Coordinates of C-alpha atoms in Angstrom, one line a residue:
M903 CA 0.0 0.0 0.0
L904 CA 1.3 3.5 -0.8
Y905 CA 0.8 6.4 1.6
H906 CA 1.1 10.0 0.6
T907 CA 1.8 12.4 3.5
Y908 CA 1.1 16.1 3.3
L909 CA 1.6 18.8 5.9
L910 CA -1.2 21.3 5.5
G911 CA -1.2 24.3 7.9
G912 CA 0.0 22.3 10.8
F913 CA -2.3 19.3 10.2
L914 CA -0.8 16.1 9.0
L915 CA -2.9 14.5 6.2
I916 CA -2.2 11.0 5.2
I917 CA -3.9 9.7 2.0
Q918 CA -3.9 6.0 1.4
G919 CA -3.7 4.9 -2.2
S920 CA -3.1 1.8 -4.1
C921 CA 0.2 1.0 -5.6
G922 CA 1.1 -1.8 -8.0
D923 CA 0.0 -3.4 -11.2
I924 CA -3.5 -4.5 -12.1
V925 CA -3.4 -8.3 -12.1
L926 CA -5.6 -10.3 -14.5
T927 CA -6.8 -13.8 -13.9
Q928 CA -8.1 -15.7 -16.8
T929 CA -10.1 -18.9 -16.6
P930 CA -10.1 -21.7 -17.6
A931 CA -6.4 -22.2 -18.4
F932 CA -7.2 -25.0 -20.9
L933 CA -10.3 -25.7 -23.1
T934 CA -10.9 -28.7 -25.4
V935 CA -13.9 -28.3 -27.6
T936 CA -15.6 -30.1 -30.4
P937 CA -16.3 -28.0 -33.5
G938 CA -19.8 -26.6 -33.6
Y939 CA -20.0 -26.0 -29.8
N940 CA -19.7 -22.7 -27.9
V941 CA -16.8 -21.8 -25.6
F942 CA -16.6 -19.2 -22.8
M943 CA -13.4 -17.6 -21.4
Y944 CA -13.4 -15.3 -18.4
C945 CA -11.0 -12.5 -17.4
K946 CA -11.1 -10.9 -14.0
A947 CA -9.1 -7.8 -13.1
S948 CA -7.9 -7.0 -9.5
N949 CA -9.3 -3.5 -10.0
S950 CA -12.0 -2.0 -12.2
L951 CA -11.0 -1.3 -15.8
Y952 CA -13.8 1.1 -16.2
F953 CA -12.8 4.8 -16.7
S954 CA -15.7 7.1 -15.9
S955 CA -14.5 10.1 -17.8
T956 CA -14.5 8.1 -21.1
G957 CA -17.3 5.7 -20.3
K958 CA -15.1 2.8 -21.5
N959 CA -13.7 -0.4 -20.1
Y960 CA -10.0 -0.7 -20.9
L961 CA -9.7 -4.4 -21.7
N962 CA -8.4 -6.0 -24.9
W963 CA -8.8 -9.6 -26.1
Y964 CA -6.2 -11.2 -28.3
Q965 CA -5.8 -14.4 -30.2
Q966 CA -2.4 -16.0 -31.0
K967 CA -1.9 -19.0 -33.2
P968 CA 1.4 -20.9 -33.2
G969 CA 4.2 -19.1 -35.1
Q970 CA 2.1 -16.0 -35.6
P971 CA 1.9 -12.6 -33.9
S972 CA -1.0 -11.8 -31.6
K973 CA -4.1 -10.6 -33.3
L974 CA -6.4 -8.1 -31.6
L975 CA -10.0 -9.3 -31.4
F976 CA -11.6 -6.6 -29.2
Y977 CA -10.6 -3.3 -27.6
W978 CA -12.5 -1.3 -25.0
A979 CA -13.9 -4.6 -23.9
D980 CA -16.6 -4.9 -26.6
S981 CA -15.4 -3.0 -29.7
R982 CA -14.8 -5.5 -32.4
Y983 CA -11.5 -5.1 -34.3
P984 CA -12.3 -5.1 -38.1
G985 CA -12.1 -8.4 -39.8
N986 CA -12.9 -10.6 -36.8
P987 CA -15.8 -13.1 -37.2
E988 CA -19.2 -12.3 -35.8
R989 CA -19.0 -15.7 -34.0
F990 CA -16.7 -14.0 -31.5
S991 CA -18.5 -11.8 -28.9
T992 CA -17.7 -10.2 -25.5
T993 CA -19.6 -9.0 -22.4
G994 CA -18.5 -7.5 -19.1
S995 CA -17.7 -4.3 -17.3
G996 CA -15.6 -3.2 -14.3
P997 CA -13.4 -6.1 -13.3
D998 CA -15.3 -9.0 -14.9
F999 CA -15.2 -9.9 -18.6
M1000 CA -16.1 -12.8 -20.9
L1001 CA -15.1 -13.8 -24.4
E1002 CA -17.5 -16.2 -26.2
I1003 CA -16.8 -18.1 -29.4
S1004 CA -20.0 -19.5 -30.9
N1005 CA -20.0 -22.5 -33.3
V1006 CA -16.3 -23.1 -32.9
L1007 CA -14.3 -24.0 -36.0
A1008 CA -11.0 -25.9 -36.2
E1009 CA -9.2 -22.7 -37.2
D1010 CA -10.2 -21.2 -33.8
A1011 CA -7.6 -23.4 -32.0
A1012 CA -5.2 -20.8 -30.5
V1013 CA -4.1 -19.1 -27.3
Y1014 CA -6.5 -16.3 -26.2
Y1015 CA -5.6 -13.7 -23.6
C1016 CA -6.9 -10.6 -22.1
Q1017 CA -4.9 -7.4 -21.5
Q1018 CA -5.7 -4.4 -19.4
D1019 CA -5.1 -1.0 -20.9
R1020 CA -6.2 1.1 -17.9
N1021 CA -3.0 1.6 -16.0
E1022 CA 0.8 1.4 -16.5
P1023 CA 2.2 -1.0 -17.1
R1024 CA -0.4 -1.6 -19.8
T1025 CA 0.3 -5.3 -20.4
V1026 CA 0.0 -7.7 -17.6
I1027 CA 0.7 -11.1 -19.2
Q1028 CA 1.3 -14.1 -17.0
S1029 CA 0.7 -17.8 -17.6
R1030 CA -2.6 -17.5 -15.8
T1031 CA -3.9 -14.9 -18.1
K1032 CA -4.1 -17.2 -21.1
T1033 CA -6.6 -19.7 -22.3
F1034 CA -5.4 -22.5 -24.6
L1035 CA -8.2 -23.6 -26.9
F1036 CA -7.7 -27.1 -28.4
C1037 CA -9.9 -28.6 -31.0
F1038 CA -11.2 -32.1 -30.3
Q1039 CA -11.6 -34.4 -33.3
C1040 CA -10.6 -31.6 -35.7
Q1041 CA -8.4 -33.9 -37.7
L1042 CA -11.3 -36.4 -38.1
I1043 CA -13.8 -33.7 -39.1
E1044 CA -11.4 -32.0 -41.5
S1045 CA -10.6 -35.3 -43.3
V1046 CA -14.4 -36.1 -43.7
M1047 CA -15.1 -32.7 -45.2

């Protein structure tokens, strides 16, 4: 905890404030899904990511496939980045957010992670802030198609 101390006209004023990074916890860590089903991923921040002066939640969702750079899916919690499928959607505000993928396809297999953009440092990426999405029976389904 950080304390600011001020001497004002002979009175000692101590203001307690928070110090430190916003920590994100993403669940579940691993998902295995059959194509055609829906999946849900959750991201919880240690503090609210809502900024009242802008009316926005400063949370981003990313997708990263093996050997590729991260791809932005959503910014400000629910603003879709151009080119992302309508099957991807988000909800949430404050400290609690959710990413849903409807009608999962084999191509959705990737690592998904949330990032807070509210305070410095802007990126708080830890092993627990990622969800690994595996596709069950994708080889079988792709070979039949």
